[in-house]
Amino acid sequence: MAEFDVVIVGGGLVGGSLASALHDLPLRVALIESAPVRASNQPSPDERVIALSLGSRRIFGGLGVWPAIAPVAEPILSVHVSDRGHCGFSRLDRREEGVEAFGYVTPARAMDLALQESLEQAPNIQTLRPARLLDHRVGADGVELDIQVGGERRHVTTRLLVAADGGDSSVRERLGLQVDEHDYGQDAVITTVLADRPHPGRAFERFTDTGPLAMLPMPGGRYSVVWTCRPTETTGLLSLTEADFVARLQARFGWRLGRLSAPSRRQAHPLKLKLVRETIHERLVLIGNAAHTLHPVAGQGFNLGLRDVAALAEALGEAARHGRDAGASSTLADYARWRGRDQADTARLTDTLARLFVVPWRPVRIARNLGLLGLDLLPAARHRLARRFMGLDGSLPRLARGLPLETRHV
């Protein structure tokens, strides 16, 4: 029977980042991932492009994987926010904040490969894939796990079980944890397009009557498109010819980027808010989308999950330095206190934006446009909002400041 200090269920970007963050600590770590290993030259089913905040870029720097990601990452130097059909708009510029960039638009595949290579060089981390958790039992001194690895059933124990298995977390469902959920009645249609008059480094967030439309800069004049629409529109948008789809997008976004063309494969995802009421339980912690699934407005979801990773890794590092149990209630309570406010504030902010900008009532439209104009005229308010979106607000873990974890034993 194998014994571990930490077992992470879910080897996606959040779970893989946590495993990578623990590679220098005196902890035995297992990472359980359902998908088989994919070679770097194999096509990936994950075509997502993610807007990393500056704080997330620093976390990847602290993990030592940023040099492998940087060549394909496009910096976001400015952000233009507007309300379609109305006068309100606001502009954010990285020079006002004195930073290199607000963030970086990065292919998920590049991050996954960089993390995979990092884990292959970590002797204290065992990756089990394709594998899935069948059952677990919590005891006073640890958690017993039944795992299916390929065609073999294994029994392992761990001091701490981490659920990083996404918005439909099987660990969360198995435990029957209470989740507050809201269906936005929206889908996100995702693709990329080519612009013939690109603005290098400029991202656009355009609020429309069906939800936000984000255009994120990529290398080569391409833009990642996240188009929020009603479910009744989704099937039509997915089935349109390329020319008709681009014409519809052009009409919705406008001509700030010139003529749009050459869309990539389109995908759609339903949008829901899911917030687990308690992110920690006996010898268990939920992170990333398993703990909080957000609306994609302002691109905060994955970045919030990475801040979970940075804080949990630091809490586990402190426990290891002082010879404490990784799954001790005091360790998890420290983590929960640290993360609670950021998780709640970020969820509240994205939820408010998602709801506010689809309200058709005229007084609300006037108020939000005045708000955008006011934001453009008030540097202090712009600064505070920018710090929040960059993931630099509040008490930051070492990794979010670009620093490695403390590993010296006390």
C-alpha positions as semicolon CSV with decimal commas, in nm:
position;residue;x (nm);y (nm);z (nm)
1;M;0,000;0,000;0,000
2;A;0,149;0,333;-0,112
3;E;0,160;0,619;0,137
4;F;0,155;0,987;0,044
5;D;0,140;1,320;0,221
6;V;-0,074;1,483;-0,049
7;V;-0,292;1,328;-0,319
8;I;-0,432;1,565;-0,583
9;V;-0,736;1,451;-0,781
10;G;-0,736;1,627;-1,117
11;G;-0,422;1,680;-1,323
12;G;-0,542;1,976;-1,527
13;L;-0,383;2,319;-1,510
14;V;-0,479;2,386;-1,147
15;G;-0,395;2,040;-1,014
16;G;-0,076;2,022;-1,220
17;S;0,029;2,366;-1,095
18;L;-0,017;2,259;-0,733
19;A;0,188;1,944;-0,788
20;S;0,461;2,151;-0,953
21;A;0,455;2,397;-0,661
22;L;0,520;2,111;-0,417
23;H;0,818;1,963;-0,601
24;D;1,082;2,122;-0,374
25;L;0,904;2,037;-0,049
26;P;0,976;1,727;0,163
27;L;0,636;1,582;0,075
28;R;0,533;1,264;-0,106
29;V;0,278;1,371;-0,366
30;A;0,052;1,177;-0,604
31;L;-0,137;1,335;-0,894
32;I;-0,440;1,145;-1,026
33;E;-0,546;1,236;-1,381
34;S;-0,806;1,060;-1,596
35;A;-0,655;1,155;-1,935
36;P;-0,358;0,957;-2,068
37;V;-0,021;1,125;-2,127
38;R;-0,013;1,315;-2,456
39;A;0,313;1,369;-2,643
40;S;0,411;1,726;-2,728
41;N;0,360;1,662;-3,101
42;Q;0,012;1,516;-3,057
43;P;-0,291;1,737;-3,128
44;S;-0,467;1,852;-2,814
45;P;-0,844;1,853;-2,756
46;D;-0,790;2,158;-2,533
47;E;-0,782;2,455;-2,770
48;R;-0,854;2,711;-2,499
49;V;-0,665;3,037;-2,482
50;I;-0,646;3,176;-2,129
51;A;-0,588;3,535;-2,020
52;L;-0,332;3,497;-1,742
53;S;-0,321;3,787;-1,499
54;L;0,014;3,940;-1,408
55;G;-0,015;3,768;-1,071
56;S;-0,058;3,432;-1,245
57;R;0,242;3,500;-1,467
58;R;0,443;3,559;-1,150
59;I;0,316;3,233;-1,002
60;F;0,435;3,045;-1,310
61;G;0,764;3,231;-1,274
62;G;0,793;3,112;-0,915
63;L;0,724;2,756;-1,032
64;G;1,006;2,785;-1,286
65;V;0,783;2,705;-1,587
66;W;0,732;3,054;-1,731
67;P;1,039;3,042;-1,963
68;A;0,877;2,749;-2,145
69;I;0,545;2,935;-2,179
70;A;0,664;3,289;-2,258
71;P;0,748;3,237;-2,630
72;V;0,380;3,176;-2,715
73;A;0,227;3,427;-2,469
74;E;0,097;3,762;-2,595
75;P;0,113;4,050;-2,343
76;I;-0,199;4,252;-2,264
77;L;-0,075;4,612;-2,255
78;S;-0,411;4,789;-2,250
79;V;-0,779;4,707;-2,209
80;H;-1,072;4,885;-2,373
81;V;-1,408;4,836;-2,197
82;S;-1,731;4,953;-2,362
83;D;-2,109;4,906;-2,362
84;R;-2,238;4,832;-2,714
85;G;-2,470;5,098;-2,848
86;H;-2,400;5,342;-2,564
87;C;-2,147;5,615;-2,491
88;G;-1,984;5,467;-2,181
89;F;-1,631;5,328;-2,208
90;S;-1,313;5,302;-2,006
91;R;-0,948;5,243;-2,090
92;L;-0,683;5,077;-1,879
93;D;-0,315;5,115;-1,968
94;R;-0,032;4,917;-1,809
95;R;0,190;5,230;-1,807
96;E;-0,042;5,393;-1,554
97;E;0,015;5,094;-1,326
98;G;0,390;5,077;-1,380
99;V;0,382;4,710;-1,479
100;E;0,518;4,515;-1,775
101;A;0,165;4,401;-1,873
102;F;-0,179;4,344;-1,722
103;G;-0,143;3,981;-1,815
104;Y;-0,069;3,741;-2,099
105;V;-0,292;3,557;-2,346
106;T;-0,162;3,202;-2,342
107;P;-0,262;2,870;-2,504
108;A;-0,372;2,620;-2,240
109;R;-0,175;2,351;-2,425
110;A;0,154;2,539;-2,372
111;M;0,091;2,564;-1,998
112;D;-0,003;2,197;-1,976
113;L;0,316;2,086;-2,153
114;A;0,535;2,309;-1,936
115;L;0,380;2,167;-1,619
116;Q;0,407;1,812;-1,750
117;E;0,780;1,857;-1,815
118;S;0,825;2,008;-1,468
119;L;0,655;1,711;-1,302
120;E;0,866;1,460;-1,495
121;Q;1,173;1,607;-1,322
122;A;1,026;1,593;-0,969
123;P;1,130;1,275;-0,783
124;N;0,882;1,332;-0,498
125;I;0,579;1,346;-0,730
126;Q;0,413;1,038;-0,877
127;T;0,170;1,096;-1,162
128;L;-0,096;0,828;-1,204
129;R;-0,266;0,841;-1,547
130;P;-0,499;0,735;-1,686
131;A;-0,646;0,693;-1,340
132;R;-0,956;0,775;-1,141
133;L;-1,058;0,785;-0,779
134;L;-1,313;0,512;-0,701
135;D;-1,371;0,571;-0,331
136;H;-1,218;0,730;-0,024
137;R;-1,258;0,698;0,351
138;V;-1,147;0,965;0,598
139;G;-0,989;0,855;0,925
140;A;-0,830;1,033;1,218
141;D;-0,477;1,001;1,077
142;G;-0,537;1,012;0,704
143;V;-0,750;0,924;0,403
144;E;-0,770;0,578;0,244
145;L;-0,819;0,584;-0,134
146;D;-0,923;0,321;-0,386
147;I;-0,784;0,413;-0,728
148;Q;-0,820;0,259;-1,075
149;V;-0,491;0,300;-1,265
150;G;-0,525;0,161;-1,615
151;G;-0,670;-0,185;-1,557
152;E;-0,531;-0,216;-1,204
153;R;-0,702;-0,132;-0,877
154;R;-0,475;0,021;-0,611
155;H;-0,513;0,114;-0,246
156;V;-0,321;0,417;-0,115
157;T;-0,328;0,644;0,188
158;T;-0,265;1,016;0,220
159;R;-0,253;1,283;0,487
160;L;-0,439;1,531;0,265
161;L;-0,675;1,490;-0,030
162;V;-0,699;1,787;-0,270
163;A;-0,994;1,808;-0,510
164;A;-0,885;1,992;-0,825
165;D;-1,118;1,804;-1,057
166;G;-1,313;2,093;-1,206
167;G;-1,658;2,243;-1,195
168;D;-1,827;1,901;-1,202
169;S;-1,600;1,769;-0,926
170;S;-1,664;1,401;-0,856
171;V;-1,500;1,437;-0,514
172;R;-1,738;1,718;-0,424
173;E;-2,038;1,523;-0,552
174;R;-1,936;1,206;-0,366
175;L;-1,922;1,398;-0,039
176;G;-2,255;1,569;-0,105
177;L;-2,112;1,913;-0,026
178;Q;-2,349;2,209;-0,041
179;V;-2,304;2,424;-0,350
180;D;-2,471;2,758;-0,425
181;E;-2,546;2,756;-0,797
182;H;-2,686;3,006;-1,047
183;D;-2,753;2,938;-1,415
184;Y;-2,685;3,258;-1,611
185;G;-2,894;3,138;-1,904
186;Q;-2,595;3,208;-2,128
187;D;-2,341;3,014;-2,331
188;A;-1,985;3,115;-2,420
189;V;-1,899;3,059;-2,786
190;I;-1,521;3,039;-2,820
191;T;-1,307;3,071;-3,132
192;T;-1,019;3,276;-3,277
193;V;-1,022;3,516;-3,572
194;L;-0,772;3,713;-3,779
195;A;-0,792;4,096;-3,774
196;D;-0,654;4,302;-4,062
197;R;-0,597;4,609;-3,837
198;P;-0,486;4,457;-3,505
199;H;-0,391;4,669;-3,206
200;P;-0,091;4,481;-3,061
201;G;-0,137;4,414;-2,693
202;R;-0,487;4,563;-2,666
203;A;-0,773;4,354;-2,527
204;F;-1,139;4,446;-2,567
205;E;-1,430;4,372;-2,331
206;R;-1,751;4,482;-2,501
207;F;-2,075;4,445;-2,307
208;T;-2,381;4,364;-2,517
209;D;-2,747;4,293;-2,450
210;T;-2,676;3,916;-2,439
211;G;-2,357;3,937;-2,232
212;P;-1,990;4,034;-2,270
213;L;-1,787;3,986;-2,587
214;A;-1,413;3,958;-2,520
215;M;-1,144;3,992;-2,787
216;L;-0,800;3,896;-2,658
217;P;-0,481;3,964;-2,859
218;M;-0,273;3,671;-2,984
219;P;0,046;3,654;-3,192
220;G;0,018;3,710;-3,566
221;G;-0,278;3,947;-3,557
222;R;-0,522;3,684;-3,432
223;Y;-0,771;3,738;-3,150
224;S;-0,927;3,492;-2,911
225;V;-1,304;3,544;-2,904
226;V;-1,526;3,470;-2,603
227;W;-1,878;3,556;-2,715
228;T;-2,148;3,531;-2,450
229;C;-2,492;3,466;-2,597
230;R;-2,832;3,320;-2,517
231;P;-2,863;2,940;-2,553
232;T;-3,124;2,996;-2,826
233;E;-2,851;3,163;-3,035
234;T;-2,577;2,909;-2,971
235;T;-2,679;2,636;-3,216
236;G;-2,716;2,892;-3,492
237;L;-2,374;3,047;-3,427
238;L;-2,208;2,705;-3,428
239;S;-2,378;2,596;-3,752
240;L;-2,319;2,914;-3,954
241;T;-2,071;2,909;-4,240
242;E;-1,739;3,078;-4,163
243;A;-1,836;3,382;-4,371
244;D;-2,176;3,419;-4,204
245;F;-2,031;3,370;-3,856
246;V;-1,767;3,638;-3,914
247;A;-2,032;3,875;-4,051
248;R;-2,241;3,823;-3,736
249;L;-1,936;3,878;-3,513
250;Q;-1,836;4,188;-3,709
251;A;-2,182;4,336;-3,661
252;R;-2,171;4,265;-3,288
253;F;-1,814;4,386;-3,221
254;G;-1,770;4,661;-3,480
255;W;-1,470;4,765;-3,689
256;R;-1,210;4,868;-3,430
257;L;-0,989;4,582;-3,553
258;G;-1,071;4,624;-3,920
259;R;-1,209;4,328;-4,112
260;L;-1,227;3,998;-3,926
261;S;-1,170;3,665;-4,103
262;A;-1,046;3,305;-4,080
263;P;-1,229;3,179;-3,770
264;S;-1,099;2,864;-3,606
265;R;-1,318;2,576;-3,486
266;R;-1,603;2,702;-3,268
267;Q;-1,689;2,556;-2,927
268;A;-1,961;2,643;-2,677
269;H;-1,992;2,603;-2,300
270;P;-2,289;2,678;-2,070
271;L;-2,220;2,944;-1,807
272;K;-2,300;2,883;-1,441
273;L;-2,187;3,016;-1,107
274;K;-2,099;2,742;-0,857
275;L;-1,967;2,823;-0,510
276;V;-1,906;2,547;-0,257
277;R;-2,005;2,671;0,087
278;E;-1,701;2,523;0,264
279;T;-1,375;2,473;0,076
280;I;-1,214;2,269;0,355
281;H;-1,331;1,957;0,536
282;E;-1,158;1,691;0,741
283;R;-0,831;1,621;0,555
284;L;-0,982;1,759;0,235
285;V;-0,952;2,088;0,046
286;L;-1,118;2,197;-0,278
287;I;-0,938;2,436;-0,513
288;G;-0,997;2,592;-0,854
289;N;-1,327;2,525;-1,027
290;A;-1,406;2,246;-0,781
291;A;-1,442;2,523;-0,521
292;H;-1,565;2,812;-0,738
293;T;-1,679;2,815;-1,101
294;L;-1,725;3,173;-1,223
295;H;-1,867;3,360;-1,521
296;P;-1,582;3,428;-1,770
297;V;-1,636;3,807;-1,766
298;A;-1,301;3,978;-1,690
299;G;-1,124;3,640;-1,715
300;Q;-1,094;3,577;-1,341
301;G;-1,176;3,207;-1,299
302;F;-0,847;3,032;-1,375
303;N;-0,646;3,312;-1,215
304;L;-0,844;3,273;-0,893
305;G;-0,764;2,901;-0,900
306;L;-0,393;2,970;-0,939
307;R;-0,404;3,195;-0,634
308;D;-0,559;2,900;-0,448
309;V;-0,258;2,695;-0,561
310;A;-0,006;2,955;-0,444
311;A;-0,166;2,993;-0,102
312;L;-0,217;2,619;-0,042
313;A;0,141;2,540;-0,149
314;E;0,270;2,801;0,096
315;A;0,050;2,668;0,378
316;L;0,174;2,313;0,312
317;G;0,531;2,439;0,292
318;E;0,498;2,607;0,631
319;A;0,350;2,289;0,778
320;A;0,639;2,083;0,639
321;R;0,900;2,328;0,767
322;H;0,758;2,298;1,118
323;G;0,710;1,921;1,101
324;R;0,329;1,941;1,102
325;D;0,081;1,706;0,935
326;A;-0,015;1,826;0,585
327;G;-0,380;1,745;0,651
328;A;-0,401;1,888;1,002
329;S;-0,708;2,100;1,070
330;S;-0,491;2,396;1,170
331;T;-0,310;2,389;0,833
332;L;-0,636;2,384;0,639
333;A;-0,795;2,651;0,859
334;D;-0,500;2,883;0,794
335;Y;-0,542;2,830;0,420
336;A;-0,920;2,890;0,430
337;R;-0,883;3,214;0,628
338;W;-0,622;3,337;0,383
339;R;-0,826;3,259;0,071
340;G;-1,180;3,329;0,187
341;R;-1,197;3,701;0,117
342;D;-1,034;3,686;-0,228
343;Q;-1,260;3,399;-0,334
344;A;-1,575;3,577;-0,213
345;D;-1,480;3,920;-0,353
346;T;-1,383;3,784;-0,695
347;A;-1,700;3,577;-0,723
348;R;-1,910;3,878;-0,622
349;L;-1,738;4,108;-0,872
350;T;-1,775;3,876;-1,172
351;D;-2,134;3,790;-1,081
352;T;-2,226;4,159;-1,051
353;L;-2,071;4,242;-1,388
354;A;-2,239;3,944;-1,556
355;R;-2,583;4,043;-1,427
356;L;-2,556;4,422;-1,445
357;F;-2,470;4,457;-1,813
358;V;-2,763;4,251;-1,944
359;V;-3,030;4,452;-1,757
360;P;-3,230;4,636;-2,028
361;W;-3,399;4,884;-1,790
362;R;-3,307;5,239;-1,903
363;P;-3,208;5,382;-1,560
364;V;-2,968;5,090;-1,513
365;R;-2,819;5,142;-1,860
366;I;-2,763;5,511;-1,782
367;A;-2,606;5,433;-1,444
368;R;-2,363;5,175;-1,580
369;N;-2,254;5,403;-1,864
370;L;-2,194;5,684;-1,618
371;G;-1,996;5,433;-1,415
372;L;-1,775;5,348;-1,713
373;L;-1,723;5,717;-1,791
374;G;-1,647;5,788;-1,427
375;L;-1,397;5,503;-1,417
376;D;-1,222;5,653;-1,718
377;L;-1,195;5,988;-1,537
378;L;-1,095;5,862;-1,190
379;P;-0,737;5,728;-1,176
380;A;-0,773;5,600;-0,818
381;A;-1,076;5,387;-0,907
382;R;-0,904;5,261;-1,223
383;H;-0,596;5,169;-1,021
384;R;-0,793;4,971;-0,766
385;L;-0,984;4,781;-1,034
386;A;-0,665;4,711;-1,228
387;R;-0,492;4,571;-0,918
388;R;-0,788;4,340;-0,862
389;F;-0,791;4,216;-1,221
390;M;-0,412;4,165;-1,218
391;G;-0,438;3,944;-0,910
392;L;-0,221;4,181;-0,706
393;D;-0,477;4,288;-0,446
394;G;-0,463;4,190;-0,079
395;S;-0,217;3,962;0,101
396;L;-0,024;3,775;-0,167
397;P;0,149;3,436;-0,134
398;R;0,520;3,419;-0,213
399;L;0,460;3,257;-0,552
400;A;0,222;3,539;-0,653
401;R;0,507;3,781;-0,579
402;G;0,735;3,579;-0,807
403;L;0,926;3,427;-0,513
404;P;0,995;3,056;-0,453
405;L;0,856;2,881;-0,148
406;E;1,056;2,865;0,172
407;T;1,194;2,510;0,204
408;R;1,434;2,542;0,498
409;H;1,327;2,325;0,793
410;V;1,270;2,513;1,119
